[in-house]
Short mmCIF file of C-alpha atoms in Angstrom, two decimals:
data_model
loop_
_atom_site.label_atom_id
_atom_site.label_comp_id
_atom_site.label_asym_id
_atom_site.label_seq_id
_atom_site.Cartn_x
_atom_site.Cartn_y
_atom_site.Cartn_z
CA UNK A 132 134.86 127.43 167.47
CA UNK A 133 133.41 126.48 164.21
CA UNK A 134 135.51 122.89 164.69
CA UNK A 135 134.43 122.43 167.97
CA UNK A 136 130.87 122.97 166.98
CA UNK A 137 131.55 120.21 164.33
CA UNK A 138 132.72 117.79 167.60
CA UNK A 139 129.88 118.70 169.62
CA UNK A 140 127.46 118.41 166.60
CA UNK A 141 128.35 115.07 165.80
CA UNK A 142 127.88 113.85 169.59
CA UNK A 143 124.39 115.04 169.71
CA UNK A 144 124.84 117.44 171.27
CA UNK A 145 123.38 120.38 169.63
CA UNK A 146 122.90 123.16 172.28
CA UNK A 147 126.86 123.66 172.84
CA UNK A 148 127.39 122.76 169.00
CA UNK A 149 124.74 126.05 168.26
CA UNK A 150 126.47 127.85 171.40
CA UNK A 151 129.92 127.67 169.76
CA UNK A 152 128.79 127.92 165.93
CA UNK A 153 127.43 131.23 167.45
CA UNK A 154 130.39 132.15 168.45
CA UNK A 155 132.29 131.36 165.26
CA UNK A 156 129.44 133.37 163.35
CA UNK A 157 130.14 136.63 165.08
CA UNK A 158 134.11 136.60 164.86
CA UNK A 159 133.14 135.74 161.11
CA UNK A 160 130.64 138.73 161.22
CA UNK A 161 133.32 141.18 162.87
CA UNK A 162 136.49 140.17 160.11
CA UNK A 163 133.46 140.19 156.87
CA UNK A 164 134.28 136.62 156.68
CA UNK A 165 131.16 136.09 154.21
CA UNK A 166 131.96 132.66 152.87
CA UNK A 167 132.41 131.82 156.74
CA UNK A 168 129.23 133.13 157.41
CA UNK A 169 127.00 131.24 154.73
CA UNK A 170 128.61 127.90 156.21
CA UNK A 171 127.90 129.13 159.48
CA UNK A 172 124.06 130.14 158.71
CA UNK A 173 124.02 126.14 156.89
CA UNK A 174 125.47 124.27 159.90
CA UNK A 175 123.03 126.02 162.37
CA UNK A 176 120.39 125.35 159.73
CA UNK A 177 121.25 121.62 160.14
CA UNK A 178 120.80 122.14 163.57
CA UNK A 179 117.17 123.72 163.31
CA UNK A 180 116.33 120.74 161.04
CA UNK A 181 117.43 118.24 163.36
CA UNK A 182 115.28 120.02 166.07
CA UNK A 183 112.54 119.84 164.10
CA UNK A 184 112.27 123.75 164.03
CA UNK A 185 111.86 123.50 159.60
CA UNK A 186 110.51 127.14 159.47
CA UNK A 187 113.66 128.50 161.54
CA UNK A 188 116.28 126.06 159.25
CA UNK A 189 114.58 127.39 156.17
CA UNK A 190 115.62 130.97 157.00
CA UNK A 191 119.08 129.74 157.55
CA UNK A 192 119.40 128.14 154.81
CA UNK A 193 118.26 131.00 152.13
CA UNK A 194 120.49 133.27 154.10
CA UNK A 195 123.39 130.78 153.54
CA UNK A 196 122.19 130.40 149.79
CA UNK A 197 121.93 134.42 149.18
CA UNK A 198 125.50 135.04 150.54
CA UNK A 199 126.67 131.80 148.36
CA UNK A 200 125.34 133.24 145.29
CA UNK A 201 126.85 136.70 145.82
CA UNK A 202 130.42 134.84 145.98
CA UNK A 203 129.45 132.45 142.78
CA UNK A 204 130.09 129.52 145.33
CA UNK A 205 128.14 127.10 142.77
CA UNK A 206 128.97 124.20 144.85
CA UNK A 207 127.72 125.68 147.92
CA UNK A 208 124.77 126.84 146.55
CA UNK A 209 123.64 123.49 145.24
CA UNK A 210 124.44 121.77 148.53
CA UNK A 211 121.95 125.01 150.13
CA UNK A 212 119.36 123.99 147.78
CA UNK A 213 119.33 120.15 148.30
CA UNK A 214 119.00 121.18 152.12
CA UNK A 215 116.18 123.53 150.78
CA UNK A 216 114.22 120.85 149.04
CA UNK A 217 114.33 118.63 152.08
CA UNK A 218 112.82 121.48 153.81
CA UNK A 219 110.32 122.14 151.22
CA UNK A 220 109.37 118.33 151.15
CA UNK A 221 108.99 117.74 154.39
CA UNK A 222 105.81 120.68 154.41
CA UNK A 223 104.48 118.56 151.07
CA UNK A 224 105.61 121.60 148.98
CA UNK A 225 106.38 119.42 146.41
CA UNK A 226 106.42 121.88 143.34
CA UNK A 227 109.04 123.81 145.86
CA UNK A 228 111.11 120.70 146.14
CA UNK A 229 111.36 119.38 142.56
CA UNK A 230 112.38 123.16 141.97
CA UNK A 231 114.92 123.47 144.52
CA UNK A 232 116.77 120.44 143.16
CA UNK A 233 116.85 121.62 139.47
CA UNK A 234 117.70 124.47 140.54
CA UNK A 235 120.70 122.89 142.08
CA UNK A 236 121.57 121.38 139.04
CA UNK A 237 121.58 124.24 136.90
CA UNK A 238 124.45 125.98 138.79
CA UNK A 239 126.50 122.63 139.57
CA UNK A 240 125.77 120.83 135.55
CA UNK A 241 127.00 116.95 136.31
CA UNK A 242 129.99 117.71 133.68
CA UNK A 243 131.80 120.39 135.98
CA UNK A 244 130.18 119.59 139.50
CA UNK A 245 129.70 115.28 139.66
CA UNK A 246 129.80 115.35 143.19
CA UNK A 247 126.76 117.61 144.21
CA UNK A 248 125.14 116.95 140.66
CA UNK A 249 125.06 113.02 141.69
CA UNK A 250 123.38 114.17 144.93
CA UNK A 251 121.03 116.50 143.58
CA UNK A 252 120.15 114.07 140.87
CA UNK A 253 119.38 111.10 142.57
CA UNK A 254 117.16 113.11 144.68
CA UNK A 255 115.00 114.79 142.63
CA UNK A 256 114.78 111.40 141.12
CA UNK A 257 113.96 109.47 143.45
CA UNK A 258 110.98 111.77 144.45
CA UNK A 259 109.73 111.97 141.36
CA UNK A 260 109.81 108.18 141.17
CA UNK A 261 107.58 107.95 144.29
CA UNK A 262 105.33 110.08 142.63
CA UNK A 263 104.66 108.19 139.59
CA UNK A 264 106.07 111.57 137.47
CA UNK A 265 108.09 109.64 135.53
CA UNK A 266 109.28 112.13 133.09
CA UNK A 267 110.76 114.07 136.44
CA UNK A 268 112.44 111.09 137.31
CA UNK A 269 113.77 110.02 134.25
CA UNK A 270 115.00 113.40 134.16
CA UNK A 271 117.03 113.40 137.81
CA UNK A 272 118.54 109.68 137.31
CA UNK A 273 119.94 111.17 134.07
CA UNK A 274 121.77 114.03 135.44
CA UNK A 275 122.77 111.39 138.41
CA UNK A 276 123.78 108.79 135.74
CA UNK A 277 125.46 111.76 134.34
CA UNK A 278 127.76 112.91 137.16
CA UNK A 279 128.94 109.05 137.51
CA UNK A 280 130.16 108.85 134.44
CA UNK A 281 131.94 112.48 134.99
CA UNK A 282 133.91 110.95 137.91
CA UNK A 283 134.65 107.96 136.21
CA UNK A 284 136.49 110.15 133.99
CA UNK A 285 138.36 111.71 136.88
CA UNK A 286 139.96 108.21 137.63
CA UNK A 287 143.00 106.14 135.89
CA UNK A 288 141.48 103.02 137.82
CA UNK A 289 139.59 100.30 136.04
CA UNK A 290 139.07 99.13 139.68
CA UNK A 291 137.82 102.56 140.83
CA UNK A 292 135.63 103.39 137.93
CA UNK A 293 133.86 99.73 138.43
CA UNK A 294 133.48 100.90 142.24
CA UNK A 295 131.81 104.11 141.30
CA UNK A 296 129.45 102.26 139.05
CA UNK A 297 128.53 99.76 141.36
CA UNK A 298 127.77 102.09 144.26
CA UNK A 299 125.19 103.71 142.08
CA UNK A 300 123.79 100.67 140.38
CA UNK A 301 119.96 101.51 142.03
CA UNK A 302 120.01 104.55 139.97
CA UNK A 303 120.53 103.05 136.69
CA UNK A 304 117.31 100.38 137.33
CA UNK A 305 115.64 103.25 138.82
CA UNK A 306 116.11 105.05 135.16
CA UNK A 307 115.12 101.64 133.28
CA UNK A 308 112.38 101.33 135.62
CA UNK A 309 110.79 104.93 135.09
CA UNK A 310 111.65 104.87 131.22
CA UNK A 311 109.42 101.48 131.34
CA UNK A 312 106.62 103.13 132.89
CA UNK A 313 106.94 106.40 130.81
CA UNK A 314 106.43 103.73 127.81
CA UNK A 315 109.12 105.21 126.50
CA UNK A 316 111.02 101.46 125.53
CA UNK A 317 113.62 102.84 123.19
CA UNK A 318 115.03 105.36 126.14
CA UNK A 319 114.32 102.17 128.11
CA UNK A 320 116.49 99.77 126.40
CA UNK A 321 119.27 102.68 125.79
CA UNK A 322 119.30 102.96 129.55
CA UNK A 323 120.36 99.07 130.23
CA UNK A 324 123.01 99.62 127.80
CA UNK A 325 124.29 102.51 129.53
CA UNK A 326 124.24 100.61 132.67
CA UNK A 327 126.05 97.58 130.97
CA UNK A 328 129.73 97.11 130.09
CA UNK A 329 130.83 100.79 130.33
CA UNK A 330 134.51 99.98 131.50
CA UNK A 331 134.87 97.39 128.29
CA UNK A 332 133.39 99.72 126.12
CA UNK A 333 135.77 102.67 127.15
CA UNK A 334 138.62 100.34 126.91
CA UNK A 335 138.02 99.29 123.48
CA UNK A 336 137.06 103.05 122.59
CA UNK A 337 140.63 104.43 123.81
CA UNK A 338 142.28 101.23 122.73
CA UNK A 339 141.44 102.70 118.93
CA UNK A 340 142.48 106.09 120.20
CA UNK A 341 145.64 107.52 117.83
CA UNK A 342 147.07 110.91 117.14
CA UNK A 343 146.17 113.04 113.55
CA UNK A 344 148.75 113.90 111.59
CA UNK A 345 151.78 112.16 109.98
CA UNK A 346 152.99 110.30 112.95
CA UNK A 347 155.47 107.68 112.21
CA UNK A 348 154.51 104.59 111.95
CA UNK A 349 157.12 103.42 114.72
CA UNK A 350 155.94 105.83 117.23
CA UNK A 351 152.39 104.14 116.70
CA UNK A 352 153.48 100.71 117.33
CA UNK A 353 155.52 101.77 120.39
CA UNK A 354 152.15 103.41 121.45
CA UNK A 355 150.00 100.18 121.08
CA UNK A 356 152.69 98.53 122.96
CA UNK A 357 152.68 100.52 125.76
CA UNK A 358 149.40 101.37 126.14
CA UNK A 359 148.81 97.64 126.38
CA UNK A 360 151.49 97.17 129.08
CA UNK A 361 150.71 100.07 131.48
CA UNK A 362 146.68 98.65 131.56
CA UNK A 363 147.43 94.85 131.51
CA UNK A 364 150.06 95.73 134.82
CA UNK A 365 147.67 98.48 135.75
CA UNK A 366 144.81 95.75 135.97
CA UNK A 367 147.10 92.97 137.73
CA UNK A 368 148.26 95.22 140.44
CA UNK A 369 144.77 96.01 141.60
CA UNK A 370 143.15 92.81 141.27
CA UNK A 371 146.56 91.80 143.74
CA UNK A 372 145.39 94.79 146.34
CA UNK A 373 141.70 93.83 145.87
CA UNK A 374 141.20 90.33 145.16
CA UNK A 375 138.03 90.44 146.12
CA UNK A 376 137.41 92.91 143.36
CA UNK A 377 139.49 90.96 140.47
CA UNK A 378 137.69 90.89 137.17
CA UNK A 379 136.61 87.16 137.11
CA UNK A 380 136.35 87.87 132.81
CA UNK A 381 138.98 90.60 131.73
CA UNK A 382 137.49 92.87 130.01
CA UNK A 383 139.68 92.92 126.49
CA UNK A 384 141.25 89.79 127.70
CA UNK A 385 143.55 92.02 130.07
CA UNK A 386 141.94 90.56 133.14
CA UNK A 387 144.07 88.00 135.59
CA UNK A 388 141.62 85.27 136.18
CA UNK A 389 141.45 83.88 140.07
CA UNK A 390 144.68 86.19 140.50
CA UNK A 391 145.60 87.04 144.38
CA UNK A 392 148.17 88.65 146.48
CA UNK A 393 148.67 84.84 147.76
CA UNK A 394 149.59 83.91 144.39
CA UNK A 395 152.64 86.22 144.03
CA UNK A 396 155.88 87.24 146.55
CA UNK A 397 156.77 90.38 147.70
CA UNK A 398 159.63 90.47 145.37
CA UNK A 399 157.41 89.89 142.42
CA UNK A 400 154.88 92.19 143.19
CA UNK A 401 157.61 95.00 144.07
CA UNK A 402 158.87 94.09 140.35
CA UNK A 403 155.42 94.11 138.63
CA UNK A 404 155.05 97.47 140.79
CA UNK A 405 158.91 98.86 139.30
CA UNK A 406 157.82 97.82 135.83
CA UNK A 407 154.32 99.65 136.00
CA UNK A 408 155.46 102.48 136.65
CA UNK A 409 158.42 102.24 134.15
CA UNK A 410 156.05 101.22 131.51
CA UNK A 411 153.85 104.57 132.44
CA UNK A 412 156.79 107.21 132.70
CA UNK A 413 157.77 105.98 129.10
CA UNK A 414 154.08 106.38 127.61
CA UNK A 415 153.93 109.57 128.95
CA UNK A 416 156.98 110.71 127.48
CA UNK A 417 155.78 109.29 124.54
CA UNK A 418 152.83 111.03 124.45
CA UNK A 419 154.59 114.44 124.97
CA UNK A 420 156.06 113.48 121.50
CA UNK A 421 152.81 112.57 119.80
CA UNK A 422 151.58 116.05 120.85
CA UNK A 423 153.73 117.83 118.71
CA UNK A 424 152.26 115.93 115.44
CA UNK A 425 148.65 116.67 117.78
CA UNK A 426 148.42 118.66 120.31
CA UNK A 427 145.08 117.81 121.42
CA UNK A 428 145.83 114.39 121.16
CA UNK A 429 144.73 111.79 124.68
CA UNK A 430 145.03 108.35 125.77
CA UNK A 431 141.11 108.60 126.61
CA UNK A 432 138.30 110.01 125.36
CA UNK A 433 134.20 109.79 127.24
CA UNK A 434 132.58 107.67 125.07
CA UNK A 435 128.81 109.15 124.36
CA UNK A 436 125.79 106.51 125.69
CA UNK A 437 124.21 104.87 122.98
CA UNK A 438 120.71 106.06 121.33
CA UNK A 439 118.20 103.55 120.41
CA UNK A 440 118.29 104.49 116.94
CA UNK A 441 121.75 103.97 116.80
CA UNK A 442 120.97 99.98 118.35
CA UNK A 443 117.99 99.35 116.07
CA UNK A 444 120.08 100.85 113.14
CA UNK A 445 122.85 97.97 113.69
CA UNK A 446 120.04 95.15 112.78
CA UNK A 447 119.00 94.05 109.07
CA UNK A 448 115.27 93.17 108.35
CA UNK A 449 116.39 89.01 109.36
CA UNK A 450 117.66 89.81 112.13
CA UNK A 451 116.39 90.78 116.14
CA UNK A 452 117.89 91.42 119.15
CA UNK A 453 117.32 90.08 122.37
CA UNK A 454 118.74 91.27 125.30
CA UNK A 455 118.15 90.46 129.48
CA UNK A 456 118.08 93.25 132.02
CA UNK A 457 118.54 91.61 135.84
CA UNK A 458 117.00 94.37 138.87
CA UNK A 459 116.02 94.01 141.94
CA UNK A 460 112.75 93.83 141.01
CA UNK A 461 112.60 91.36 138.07
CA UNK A 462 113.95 90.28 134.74
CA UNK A 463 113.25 92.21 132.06
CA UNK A 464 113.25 91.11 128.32
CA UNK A 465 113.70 93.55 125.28
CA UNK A 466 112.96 92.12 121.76
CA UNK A 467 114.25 94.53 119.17
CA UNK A 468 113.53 94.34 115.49
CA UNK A 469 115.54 95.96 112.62
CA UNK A 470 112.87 96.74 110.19
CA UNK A 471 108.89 97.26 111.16
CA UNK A 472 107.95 94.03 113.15
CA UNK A 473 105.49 92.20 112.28
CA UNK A 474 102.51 93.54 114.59
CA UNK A 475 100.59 91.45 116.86
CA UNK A 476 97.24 92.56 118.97
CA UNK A 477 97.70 95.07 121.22
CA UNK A 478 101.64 95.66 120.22
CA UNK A 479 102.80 99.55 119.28
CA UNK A 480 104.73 99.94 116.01
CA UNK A 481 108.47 101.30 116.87
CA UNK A 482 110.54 98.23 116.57
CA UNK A 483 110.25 97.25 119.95
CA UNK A 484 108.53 95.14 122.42
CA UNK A 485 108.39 95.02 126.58
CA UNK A 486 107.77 91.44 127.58
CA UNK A 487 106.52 91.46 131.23
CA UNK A 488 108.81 90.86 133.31
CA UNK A 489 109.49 87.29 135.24
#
């Protein structure tokens, strides 16, 4: 019933969908199904919404919330109160909103729950940001910003991680743009550089990645070597399944320049294939040995987002920084000093200066 309610719900037709998510709702009722009944009590919320009926959808939905909580379904109960701050922002509760959605991300953090955290995130972000509250919405793209990186982490793929990135590439100006307004250039300028170069930067990171301990030096070298063969073939084989997607650069010089599928036969790609995976059964046997001099010991590691003091402390008194930031809505151009500036009208000490942008 509940299925068929799914069918009917996505045809429009949401009299039979409600009919037969009834019906699903009291079998649930009769077995003490109660994670079956919150979902229940959240689909016929949707329902209510889409009817307009808010008041009726909000009762649904803190039902389906309560019974969530009770069973510790975290992700559940952050999808209840994204649905819940739609509600609330629709009546122009808008203290009720921004609450719902932190709420949200204080049972699903972005480190354990990327998915709904990305959601819930961008959300209360994005309202904020309509609102001019820019600390609010400095503080939703972060935890959105945050989950991104979190599934990044979940992927092997260069290609994939770049995708994930990309999809969510508003967000990131959206942060720049409300650190801006906040006057808040240091977070500002920390921002772009989150935003910029995060695959190149992880692959450099893990590249210097080695086990403690006395490891022989043999087993080290075989690790560099391999290491560099499974993500050079890793890198080739996906710019040959998406050339659309091949790294025109290669980042670490591992990239295949104008490579295609058109380039290469079937017999060399089924080779390239053979030796990938080859080359990554050998590096993880390898690194079952390397965790017996470390057993915490992995090929990656998330590499921490750069503070501004941490930028600013890489520059002498001679020497400044300039760096370009490309959005939607303009260019933006950060000067950064290494000592105190020199300090024209009008320009706050801090060792860094907005230029308006173009």
């Amino acid at each position: 019933w509940g299925v068929l309610g799914d069918i009917q719900r996505n045809r429009g037709n949401w009299d039979e969908a409600e009919r037969l998510y009834q019906q699903s709702l009291q079998v649930m009722t009769e077995l003490g199904d109660r994670s079956g009944m919150a979902t229940s009590w959240g689909v016929l919320g949707d329902i209510q919404r889409n009817r307009g009926n808010w008041d009726e959808a909000e009762r649904l939905y803190q039902q389906s919330l309560q019974v969530m909580t009770e069973l510790g379904d975290r992700s559940g109960m952050g999808t209840s109160y994204n649905l819940l701050a739609f509600v609330h922002l629709h009546s122009n509760k808008i203290p009720e909103a921004l609450a719902n959605w932190r709420a949200g991300l204080e049972v699903c953090p972005p480190a354990k729950f990327p998915v709904e955290a990305l959601e819930l995130g961008r959300r209360l972000g994005d309202t904020a940001f309509d609102l001019q509250d820019w600390e609010t919405a400095i503080e939703g793209y972060e935890a959105a910003i945050a989950a991104v990186e979190t599934s990044c982490t979940l992927t092997e793929s260069y290609t994939e991680k770049q995708k994930r990135r990309e999809a969510q590439i508003e967000v990131y100006e959206k942060l720049v743009q409300a650190c801006i307004n906040a006057g808040d250039m240091g977070k500002a300028l920390a921002s772009v550089e989150r935003s910029k170069s995060r695959n190149l930067i992880e692959l450099v990171s893990n590249r210097e990645l080695y086990p403690k301990g006395d490891v022989p030096l043999e087993l080290l070298e075989q690790l560099d070597l391999l290491r560099r063969e499974v993500t050079a073939k890793q890198r080739l084989l996906e710019s040959l399944d998406n050339p659309s997607n091949s790294d025109p650069g290669g980042a670490g010089g591992i990239g295949q320049r104008g490579s295609t599928s058109g380039s290469f036969t079937p017999d060399v790609i089924a080779t390239l294939r053979q030796e990938y995976q080859e080359a990554k059964q050998a590096l993880t046997q390898l690194l079952d040995i390397l965790k017996t001099y470390d057993p915490n010991f992995s090929l990656t590691q998330r590499v921490e987002p750069m503070q501004f003091s941490e930028i600013q402390g890489l520059l002498d008194q001679e020497t400044l920084l300039m760096e370009w930031y490309l959005t939607r809505e303009g260019i933006y151009t950060f000067v950064v000093f290494g000592g105190e500036p020199p300090q024209p009208d009008g320009v706050a000490k801090g060792g860094l200066r907005e230029l308006e942008p173009l």
